[in-house]
CSV table of C-alpha atoms in Angstrom, one decimal:
chain,number,residue,atom,x,y,z
A,24,MET,CA,0.0,0.0,0.0
A,25,GLU,CA,1.2,3.5,-0.8
A,26,LYS,CA,1.5,6.0,1.9
A,27,VAL,CA,-2.0,7.2,3.1
A,28,ILE,CA,-3.2,9.6,5.7
A,29,ILE,CA,-6.8,8.8,6.7
A,30,THR,CA,-8.6,11.5,8.7
A,31,ILE,CA,-11.9,10.5,10.4
A,32,GLY,CA,-14.5,13.0,11.4
A,33,ARG,CA,-17.4,11.5,13.4
A,34,GLN,CA,-20.7,12.1,15.2
A,35,PHE,CA,-20.4,11.4,18.9
A,36,GLY,CA,-21.4,7.8,19.6
A,37,SER,CA,-21.2,6.8,15.9
A,38,GLY,CA,-18.3,4.3,16.4
A,39,GLY,CA,-15.9,6.5,14.4
A,40,ARG,CA,-13.1,5.9,16.9
A,41,GLU,CA,-13.6,2.1,16.9
A,42,ILE,CA,-13.6,2.1,13.1
A,43,GLY,CA,-10.4,4.1,13.1
A,44,LYS,CA,-8.7,1.8,15.5
A,45,LYS,CA,-9.7,-1.4,13.7
A,46,LEU,CA,-8.7,0.1,10.3
A,47,ALA,CA,-5.3,1.1,11.7
A,48,GLU,CA,-4.7,-2.4,13.1
A,49,GLN,CA,-5.7,-4.0,9.8
A,50,LEU,CA,-3.5,-1.7,7.8
A,51,GLY,CA,-0.7,-1.9,10.3
A,52,ILE,CA,-0.4,1.9,10.6
A,53,ALA,CA,-0.3,4.5,13.4
A,54,TYR,CA,-3.5,5.7,15.0
A,55,TYR,CA,-3.9,9.2,16.6
A,56,ASP,CA,-6.9,10.5,18.6
A,57,LYS,CA,-6.4,11.7,22.2
A,58,GLU,CA,-2.7,10.8,21.6
A,59,LEU,CA,-2.4,14.0,19.7
A,60,LEU,CA,-3.0,16.0,22.9
A,61,ARG,CA,-0.1,14.4,24.7
A,62,LEU,CA,2.2,14.9,21.7
A,63,ALA,CA,1.2,18.5,21.4
A,64,ALA,CA,1.9,19.0,25.1
A,65,GLN,CA,5.3,17.4,24.7
A,66,GLU,CA,6.1,19.4,21.7
A,67,SER,CA,5.2,22.8,23.2
A,68,GLY,CA,5.9,22.3,26.9
A,69,ILE,CA,2.3,23.4,27.6
A,70,CYS,CA,0.7,21.2,30.2
A,71,PRO,CA,-1.5,18.4,28.8
A,72,GLU,CA,-4.4,19.4,31.0
A,73,LEU,CA,-4.8,22.6,28.9
A,74,PHE,CA,-5.0,20.6,25.7
A,75,GLU,CA,-7.6,18.3,27.3
A,76,LYS,CA,-9.6,21.2,28.5
A,77,ALA,CA,-9.6,22.9,25.0
A,78,ASP,CA,-9.9,19.7,23.0
A,79,GLU,CA,-12.1,20.3,19.9
A,80,LYS,CA,-13.7,23.3,21.5
A,81,ALA,CA,-13.7,26.8,20.0
A,82,SER,CA,-14.3,28.7,23.3
A,83,GLY,CA,-12.5,31.9,22.6
A,84,ASN,CA,-11.5,31.8,26.3
A,85,LEU,CA,-8.2,32.9,27.5
A,86,LEU,CA,-6.0,30.1,28.9
A,87,GLN,CA,-3.1,30.6,31.3
A,88,ALA,CA,0.4,29.3,30.6
A,89,PHE,CA,1.7,27.9,33.8
A,90,ALA,CA,4.5,25.7,35.0
A,91,MET,CA,7.2,26.1,32.4
A,92,GLY,CA,5.9,28.8,30.0
A,93,PHE,CA,6.7,28.0,26.3
A,94,SER,CA,7.6,29.5,23.0
A,95,MET,CA,5.8,29.3,19.8
A,96,ASN,CA,6.2,31.0,16.4
A,97,GLY,CA,8.8,33.3,17.9
A,98,ALA,CA,6.5,34.4,20.8
A,99,ILE,CA,7.7,33.5,24.3
A,100,TYR,CA,5.0,32.8,26.8
A,101,GLN,CA,6.2,33.1,30.4
A,102,PRO,CA,4.6,31.2,33.3
A,103,ASN,CA,1.2,32.9,34.1
A,104,ASP,CA,1.0,34.6,30.6
A,105,TYR,CA,-2.4,34.4,29.0
A,106,PHE,CA,-3.1,33.1,25.5
A,107,THR,CA,-6.1,31.9,23.4
A,108,ASP,CA,-7.1,28.4,22.4
A,109,ALA,CA,-6.1,29.4,18.8
A,110,THR,CA,-2.5,29.0,20.2
A,111,LEU,CA,-3.3,25.4,21.2
A,112,PHE,CA,-4.9,24.8,17.7
A,113,GLN,CA,-1.6,26.1,16.2
A,114,VAL,CA,0.5,23.8,18.3
A,115,GLN,CA,-1.7,20.8,17.5
A,116,SER,CA,-1.7,21.7,13.8
A,117,ASP,CA,2.1,21.6,13.7
A,118,VAL,CA,2.0,18.2,15.4
A,119,ILE,CA,-0.5,16.9,12.9
A,120,ARG,CA,1.6,18.1,10.0
A,121,LYS,CA,4.7,16.5,11.5
A,122,ILE,CA,3.0,13.2,12.0
A,123,ALA,CA,1.8,13.2,8.4
A,124,THR,CA,5.3,13.5,7.1
A,125,GLU,CA,6.4,10.5,9.1
A,126,GLY,CA,4.3,7.8,7.3
A,127,SER,CA,0.8,6.3,6.9
A,128,CYS,CA,-1.6,7.0,9.8
A,129,ILE,CA,-5.1,7.5,10.9
A,130,ILE,CA,-6.0,10.8,12.7
A,131,VAL,CA,-9.4,11.1,14.3
A,132,GLY,CA,-11.0,14.6,14.6
A,133,ARG,CA,-9.2,17.9,15.4
A,134,CYS,CA,-9.7,19.3,11.8
A,135,ALA,CA,-6.9,17.1,10.5
A,136,ASP,CA,-8.6,16.9,7.1
A,137,TYR,CA,-8.4,20.7,6.8
A,138,ILE,CA,-4.9,21.0,8.3
A,139,LEU,CA,-3.6,18.4,5.8
A,140,LYS,CA,-5.7,19.7,2.8
A,141,ASP,CA,-2.6,20.1,0.6
A,142,GLU,CA,-1.4,16.6,1.4
A,143,GLU,CA,-1.9,14.5,-1.7
A,144,ASN,CA,-2.3,11.1,0.0
A,145,CYS,CA,-5.0,12.3,2.4
A,146,ILE,CA,-8.4,10.6,2.5
A,147,ASN,CA,-11.1,12.2,4.5
A,148,ILE,CA,-13.8,10.0,6.1
A,149,PHE,CA,-16.9,11.0,8.1
A,150,ILE,CA,-18.8,8.5,10.2
A,151,HIS,CA,-22.4,9.0,11.4
A,152,SER,CA,-25.1,6.7,12.7
A,153,SER,CA,-28.8,6.5,13.6
A,154,GLN,CA,-29.7,8.2,16.9
A,155,GLU,CA,-30.8,4.8,18.4
A,156,ASP,CA,-27.5,3.2,17.6
A,157,ARG,CA,-25.6,6.2,19.0
A,158,LEU,CA,-27.5,6.3,22.2
A,159,GLN,CA,-26.9,2.5,22.7
A,160,ARG,CA,-23.2,2.9,22.1
A,161,ILE,CA,-22.9,5.9,24.5
A,162,ARG,CA,-24.8,4.0,27.2
A,163,ARG,CA,-22.6,0.9,26.8
A,164,LYS,CA,-19.6,3.0,27.5
A,165,SER,CA,-20.9,5.1,30.4
A,166,PRO,CA,-23.7,4.6,33.0
A,167,VAL,CA,-26.0,7.4,31.9
A,168,SER,CA,-29.7,7.6,31.3
A,169,GLU,CA,-31.1,7.8,27.8
A,170,LYS,CA,-31.9,11.5,28.4
A,171,GLU,CA,-28.4,12.2,29.6
A,172,ALA,CA,-26.9,10.3,26.6
A,173,LEU,CA,-29.1,12.3,24.2
A,174,GLU,CA,-27.9,15.6,25.8
A,175,GLN,CA,-24.3,14.5,25.7
A,176,MET,CA,-24.7,13.5,22.1
A,177,LYS,CA,-26.2,16.8,21.0
A,178,LYS,CA,-23.8,18.9,23.0
A,179,THR,CA,-20.7,17.1,21.8
A,180,ASP,CA,-21.8,17.3,18.2
A,181,LYS,CA,-22.6,21.0,18.5
A,182,THR,CA,-19.2,21.7,20.1
A,183,ARG,CA,-17.3,19.6,17.4
A,184,ALA,CA,-19.2,21.4,14.6
A,185,SER,CA,-18.4,24.8,16.1
A,186,TYR,CA,-14.8,24.0,16.4
A,187,TYR,CA,-14.6,22.6,12.9
A,188,ASN,CA,-16.6,25.4,11.3
A,189,TYR,CA,-14.5,28.0,13.2
A,190,TYR,CA,-11.1,26.7,12.2
A,191,THR,CA,-11.8,25.4,8.6
A,192,ASP,CA,-13.5,26.8,5.5
A,193,LYS,CA,-15.7,23.7,5.4
A,194,THR,CA,-18.9,22.6,7.1
A,195,TRP,CA,-18.7,19.8,9.7
A,196,GLY,CA,-20.9,16.8,8.6
A,197,ALA,CA,-21.5,18.1,5.1
A,198,ALA,CA,-21.0,15.3,2.6
A,199,SER,CA,-18.9,17.6,0.4
A,200,SER,CA,-16.3,18.2,3.2
A,201,TYR,CA,-15.2,14.5,3.0
A,202,HIS,CA,-14.3,11.9,0.3
A,203,LEU,CA,-16.5,9.2,1.9
A,204,CYS,CA,-19.3,9.4,4.5
A,205,ILE,CA,-20.8,6.2,6.0
A,206,ASP,CA,-23.8,5.5,8.2
A,207,SER,CA,-22.2,2.9,10.5
A,208,SER,CA,-25.6,1.7,11.7
A,209,ALA,CA,-26.6,0.6,8.2
A,210,ILE,CA,-23.7,-1.9,7.8
A,211,GLY,CA,-22.0,-2.2,11.2
A,212,ILE,CA,-18.4,-1.4,12.3
A,213,ASP,CA,-16.5,-4.3,10.6
A,214,ASN,CA,-18.2,-3.7,7.2
A,215,ALA,CA,-17.5,0.1,7.5
A,216,VAL,CA,-13.8,-0.8,8.1
A,217,ALA,CA,-13.8,-3.0,5.0
A,218,LEU,CA,-15.6,-0.4,2.9
A,219,ILE,CA,-13.0,2.3,3.8
A,220,GLY,CA,-10.2,-0.3,3.0
A,221,ASN,CA,-11.8,-0.8,-0.5
A,222,PHE,CA,-12.1,3.0,-1.0
A,223,ILE,CA,-8.4,3.5,-0.2
A,224,ARG,CA,-7.4,0.7,-2.7
A,225,GLN,CA,-9.8,2.2,-5.3
A,226,LYS,CA,-8.3,5.6,-4.9
A,227,GLN,CA,-4.7,4.4,-5.0
A,228,THR,CA,-5.1,2.2,-8.0
A,229,ARG,CA,-7.1,4.5,-10.2
B,7,MET,CA,-30.2,-10.1,-4.3
B,8,GLU,CA,-33.1,-9.1,-2.0
B,9,LYS,CA,-35.4,-6.3,-3.1
B,10,VAL,CA,-33.6,-3.0,-2.8
B,11,ILE,CA,-34.7,0.6,-3.5
B,12,ILE,CA,-31.7,2.8,-4.1
B,13,THR,CA,-32.2,6.6,-4.0
B,14,ILE,CA,-29.5,8.8,-5.3
B,15,GLY,CA,-29.2,12.5,-4.4
B,16,ARG,CA,-26.4,14.3,-6.3
B,17,GLN,CA,-24.6,17.6,-6.8
B,18,PHE,CA,-25.1,18.9,-10.3
B,19,GLY,CA,-22.3,17.7,-12.6
B,20,SER,CA,-21.1,15.1,-10.0
B,21,GLY,CA,-21.9,12.1,-12.2
B,22,GLY,CA,-24.7,10.9,-10.0
B,23,ARG,CA,-27.0,10.1,-12.9
B,24,GLU,CA,-24.3,8.1,-14.7
B,25,ILE,CA,-23.5,6.2,-11.5
B,26,GLY,CA,-27.2,5.4,-11.1
B,27,LYS,CA,-27.6,4.2,-14.7
B,28,LYS,CA,-24.6,2.0,-14.6
B,29,LEU,CA,-25.6,0.5,-11.3
B,30,ALA,CA,-29.1,-0.2,-12.5
B,31,GLU,CA,-27.6,-2.0,-15.6
B,32,GLN,CA,-25.2,-4.0,-13.4
B,33,LEU,CA,-27.9,-5.0,-11.0
B,34,GLY,CA,-30.5,-5.5,-13.8
B,35,ILE,CA,-33.1,-3.3,-12.1
B,36,ALA,CA,-35.2,-0.3,-13.2
B,37,TYR,CA,-33.9,3.2,-13.3
B,38,TYR,CA,-36.0,6.4,-12.8
B,39,ASP,CA,-34.9,10.0,-13.2
B,40,LYS,CA,-36.7,12.2,-15.6
B,41,GLU,CA,-38.9,9.1,-16.4
B,42,LEU,CA,-40.7,10.0,-13.1
B,43,LEU,CA,-42.1,13.1,-14.7
B,44,ARG,CA,-43.7,11.3,-17.6
B,45,LEU,CA,-45.1,8.7,-15.2
B,46,ALA,CA,-46.5,11.4,-12.9
B,47,ALA,CA,-48.1,13.1,-15.9
B,48,GLN,CA,-49.6,9.9,-17.1
B,49,GLU,CA,-50.9,9.1,-13.7
B,50,SER,CA,-52.5,12.4,-13.1
B,51,GLY,CA,-53.5,13.6,-16.5
B,52,ILE,CA,-51.5,16.8,-15.8
B,53,CYS,CA,-49.5,17.8,-18.9
B,54,PRO,CA,-45.8,16.7,-18.7
B,55,GLU,CA,-44.6,20.2,-19.4
B,56,LEU,CA,-45.8,21.3,-16.0
B,57,PHE,CA,-43.8,18.6,-14.3
B,58,GLU,CA,-40.8,19.6,-16.3
B,59,LYS,CA,-41.2,23.2,-15.4
B,60,ALA,CA,-41.6,22.5,-11.6
B,61,ASP,CA,-39.0,19.7,-11.5
B,62,GLU,CA,-37.1,19.7,-8.2
B,63,LYS,CA,-38.0,23.4,-7.7
B,64,ALA,CA,-39.9,24.7,-4.7
B,65,SER,CA,-41.1,27.9,-6.3
B,66,GLY,CA,-44.4,28.4,-4.4
B,67,ASN,CA,-45.7,29.6,-7.8
B,68,LEU,CA,-49.2,28.9,-8.9
B,69,LEU,CA,-49.5,26.6,-11.9
B,70,GLN,CA,-52.4,26.3,-14.2
B,71,ALA,CA,-54.3,23.1,-14.9
B,72,PHE,CA,-55.0,23.1,-18.6
B,73,ALA,CA,-56.1,20.6,-21.3
B,74,MET,CA,-57.9,17.9,-19.4
B,75,GLY,CA,-58.1,19.1,-15.8
B,76,PHE,CA,-57.4,16.3,-13.3
B,77,SER,CA,-58.5,14.9,-9.9
B,78,MET,CA,-56.3,14.2,-6.9
B,79,ASN,CA,-56.9,13.3,-3.3
B,80,GLY,CA,-60.6,13.9,-3.8
B,81,ALA,CA,-60.1,17.4,-5.3
B,82,ILE,CA,-61.1,17.9,-8.9
B,83,TYR,CA,-59.1,20.4,-10.9
B,84,GLN,CA,-61.0,21.8,-13.9
B,85,PRO,CA,-59.1,23.1,-17.0
B,86,ASN,CA,-57.7,26.5,-16.2
B,87,ASP,CA,-57.8,25.9,-12.4
B,88,TYR,CA,-54.8,27.1,-10.5
B,89,PHE,CA,-52.8,24.9,-8.1
B,90,THR,CA,-49.4,25.0,-6.4
B,91,ASP,CA,-46.3,22.9,-7.1
B,92,ALA,CA,-47.0,21.1,-3.8
B,93,THR,CA,-49.8,19.4,-5.8
B,94,LEU,CA,-47.2,18.1,-8.3
B,95,PHE,CA,-45.0,17.0,-5.5
B,96,GLN,CA,-47.9,15.0,-4.1
B,97,VAL,CA,-48.6,13.3,-7.5
B,98,GLN,CA,-44.9,12.5,-7.9
B,99,SER,CA,-44.7,11.1,-4.4
B,100,ASP,CA,-47.6,8.8,-5.1
B,101,VAL,CA,-45.8,7.6,-8.3
B,102,ILE,CA,-42.6,7.0,-6.4
B,103,ARG,CA,-44.4,5.0,-3.7
B,104,LYS,CA,-46.1,3.0,-6.4
B,105,ILE,CA,-42.8,2.3,-8.2
B,106,ALA,CA,-41.2,1.2,-4.9
B,107,THR,CA,-43.9,-1.5,-4.4
B,108,GLU,CA,-43.2,-3.0,-7.8
B,109,GLY,CA,-39.7,-4.2,-7.2
B,110,SER,CA,-36.0,-3.2,-7.0
B,111,CYS,CA,-35.1,0.1,-8.6
B,112,ILE,CA,-33.0,3.2,-8.6
B,113,ILE,CA,-34.6,6.6,-8.2
B,114,VAL,CA,-32.5,9.7,-8.8
B,115,GLY,CA,-33.4,12.9,-6.9
B,116,ARG,CA,-37.0,14.2,-6.2
B,117,CYS,CA,-36.8,13.6,-2.4
B,118,ALA,CA,-37.3,9.8,-3.0
B,119,ASP,CA,-35.3,9.0,0.1
B,120,TYR,CA,-37.7,11.0,2.2
B,121,ILE,CA,-40.8,9.9,0.5
B,122,LEU,CA,-39.7,6.2,1.0
B,123,LYS,CA,-38.4,6.7,4.5
B,124,ASP,CA,-40.6,4.0,5.9
B,125,GLU,CA,-39.5,1.5,3.3
B,126,GLU,CA,-37.2,-1.0,4.9
B,127,ASN,CA,-35.2,-1.9,1.8
B,128,CYS,CA,-34.3,1.6,0.9
B,129,ILE,CA,-30.6,2.7,0.7
B,130,ASN,CA,-29.9,6.4,0.3
B,131,ILE,CA,-26.8,7.5,-1.5
B,132,PHE,CA,-25.4,11.0,-2.2
B,133,ILE,CA,-22.9,11.7,-4.9
B,134,HIS,CA,-20.7,14.8,-4.9
B,135,SER,CA,-17.5,15.8,-6.6
B,136,SER,CA,-14.7,18.4,-6.8
B,137,GLN,CA,-15.6,21.6,-8.5
B,138,GLU,CA,-13.0,21.0,-11.2
B,139,ASP,CA,-14.4,17.6,-12.0
B,140,ARG,CA,-18.0,18.9,-12.1
B,141,LEU,CA,-17.1,21.9,-14.4
B,142,GLN,CA,-15.4,19.5,-16.8
B,143,ARG,CA,-18.4,17.1,-16.8
B,144,ILE,CA,-20.9,20.0,-17.4
B,145,ARG,CA,-18.8,21.3,-20.3
B,146,ARG,CA,-18.5,17.9,-21.9
B,147,LYS,CA,-22.3,17.7,-22.0
B,148,SER,CA,-23.1,21.3,-23.1
B,149,PRO,CA,-21.2,24.0,-25.0
B,150,VAL,CA,-20.9,26.5,-22.2
B,151,SER,CA,-18.0,28.7,-20.9
B,152,GLU,CA,-16.4,27.8,-17.6
B,153,LYS,CA,-18.1,30.8,-16.0
B,154,GLU,CA,-21.5,29.7,-17.3
B,155,ALA,CA,-20.9,26.2,-16.1
B,156,LEU,CA,-20.0,27.5,-12.7
B,157,GLU,CA,-23.2,29.6,-12.5
B,158,GLN,CA,-25.3,26.6,-13.7
B,159,MET,CA,-23.7,24.4,-11.1
B,160,LYS,CA,-24.3,26.8,-8.2
B,161,LYS,CA,-27.9,27.7,-9.3
B,162,THR,CA,-29.0,24.1,-9.8
B,163,ASP,CA,-27.5,22.9,-6.4
B,164,LYS,CA,-29.2,25.8,-4.7
B,165,THR,CA,-32.6,25.0,-6.3
B,166,ARG,CA,-32.2,21.3,-5.5
B,167,ALA,CA,-31.3,22.1,-1.9
B,168,SER,CA,-34.3,24.4,-1.5
B,169,TYR,CA,-36.6,21.8,-2.9
B,170,TYR,CA,-35.3,19.0,-0.7
B,171,ASN,CA,-35.1,21.2,2.5
B,172,TYR,CA,-38.7,22.5,1.8
B,173,TYR,CA,-40.3,19.1,1.3
B,174,THR,CA,-38.3,16.9,3.8
B,175,ASP,CA,-37.2,17.2,7.4
B,176,LYS,CA,-33.6,16.6,6.4
B,177,THR,CA,-30.8,18.7,4.9
B,178,TRP,CA,-29.7,18.3,1.3
B,179,GLY,CA,-26.1,17.2,1.1
B,180,ALA,CA,-25.7,16.6,4.9
B,181,ALA,CA,-23.9,13.3,5.4
B,182,SER,CA,-26.5,12.3,8.1
B,183,SER,CA,-29.3,12.5,5.5
B,184,TYR,CA,-27.9,9.5,3.6
B,185,HIS,CA,-26.5,6.0,4.3
B,186,LEU,CA,-23.5,6.5,2.0
B,187,CYS,CA,-21.9,9.7,0.4
B,188,ILE,CA,-19.2,9.4,-2.1
B,189,ASP,CA,-16.8,12.0,-3.7
B,190,SER,CA,-16.9,10.6,-7.3
B,191,SER,CA,-13.8,12.6,-8.3
B,192,ALA,CA,-11.7,10.7,-5.7
B,193,ILE,CA,-12.3,7.2,-7.2
B,194,GLY,CA,-14.1,7.7,-10.5
B,195,ILE,CA,-17.5,6.6,-11.7
B,196,ASP,CA,-16.9,2.8,-12.1
B,197,ASN,CA,-15.3,2.5,-8.7
B,198,ALA,CA,-18.2,4.4,-7.2
B,199,VAL,CA,-20.7,2.0,-8.8
B,200,ALA,CA,-18.7,-1.0,-7.4
B,201,LEU,CA,-18.5,0.6,-3.9
B,202,ILE,CA,-22.3,1.1,-3.8
B,203,GLY,CA,-22.7,-2.5,-5.0
B,204,ASN,CA,-20.5,-3.6,-2.0
B,205,PHE,CA,-22.5,-1.4,0.4
B,206,ILE,CA,-25.8,-3.0,-0.7
B,207,ARG,CA,-24.4,-6.5,-0.2
B,208,GLN,CA,-23.0,-5.5,3.2
B,209,LYS,CA,-26.3,-4.1,4.3
B,210,GLN,CA,-28.3,-7.1,3.0
B,211,THR,CA,-26.0,-9.8,4.5
B,212,ARG,CA,-25.5,-8.2,8.0
């Protein structure tokens, strides 16, 4: 297989993460999701908790550099300096671009499709699912009521959409923002993994 | 293959029609696109030109029943009576529901995914494509300048989206409105046909 960077956008509870992990295992390539936050923290010296807090949120809030301070794009942030979450987005973008130069991989969320838009070998996937299927998946993973799961689902999707729409020139969840969008509840996780595998082969052997 | 109703939504110039036709040939099933207008005209006695004029447009305009007049849902329209394009939508919906009872088929556009939302064997596809690819396809089919092709493309998509968003509770071109969305410029027409074929088999053998 030629080098490929697969980005996966996903509705909360749609199984996008699971699909990404299984696909990475099958293809024998690296997988990045929350791992990106740790790498971005390492790279910048900003504490990981700040990345966790700002993850896929466009809050516009000011964040405080503590512990070590850090430098980025020539600016030096001292301990206790304030900066915006756009700074974190910048650090994360640099990490994503660096990862993409290193070899084939799968990156979940974090506007990776937009950040890597000039990368030829990039394939952008979006996973969604029926509400029923998503609620079941959320409740299998955490002990919440159906009502709570529904609220979590709506809130997380809204936050992800705002983040994506703020930092990119595309629309989160619009078919035209991706090469392939799959309703995972129609065919199941394993079939979705196989379908993406086919799509990659089709694109690479055209 | 079990009975399957495949609906295809598509951006103008994306090759959705071509994909639908090829898939219908491969599966040996019926294909409906503009054919629906003729059937709806036959069914209602409304002249075909009115269906052509109102095709996939939510204009809100009044249309005039001429020639024979017609009856629908208990209402009798005399020659020269006025009615809205919602009436045509109703006639067309009845035709689409009737077609769906008759056996496997492919229906392009005309909100068929929404009209058949309670049909278990229905698979909803959306085809889109890069702007470059669409402009080339439009210009291969009609002798227009690039600027004219671009205008046609934007206008037709806008009209289709308005029509779909007016008559359904879903959003035209949103990934979550369909089971599978494909960027045909990423893999080409024949690969897209094969991918949809796979998807149908996956869904039917789950």
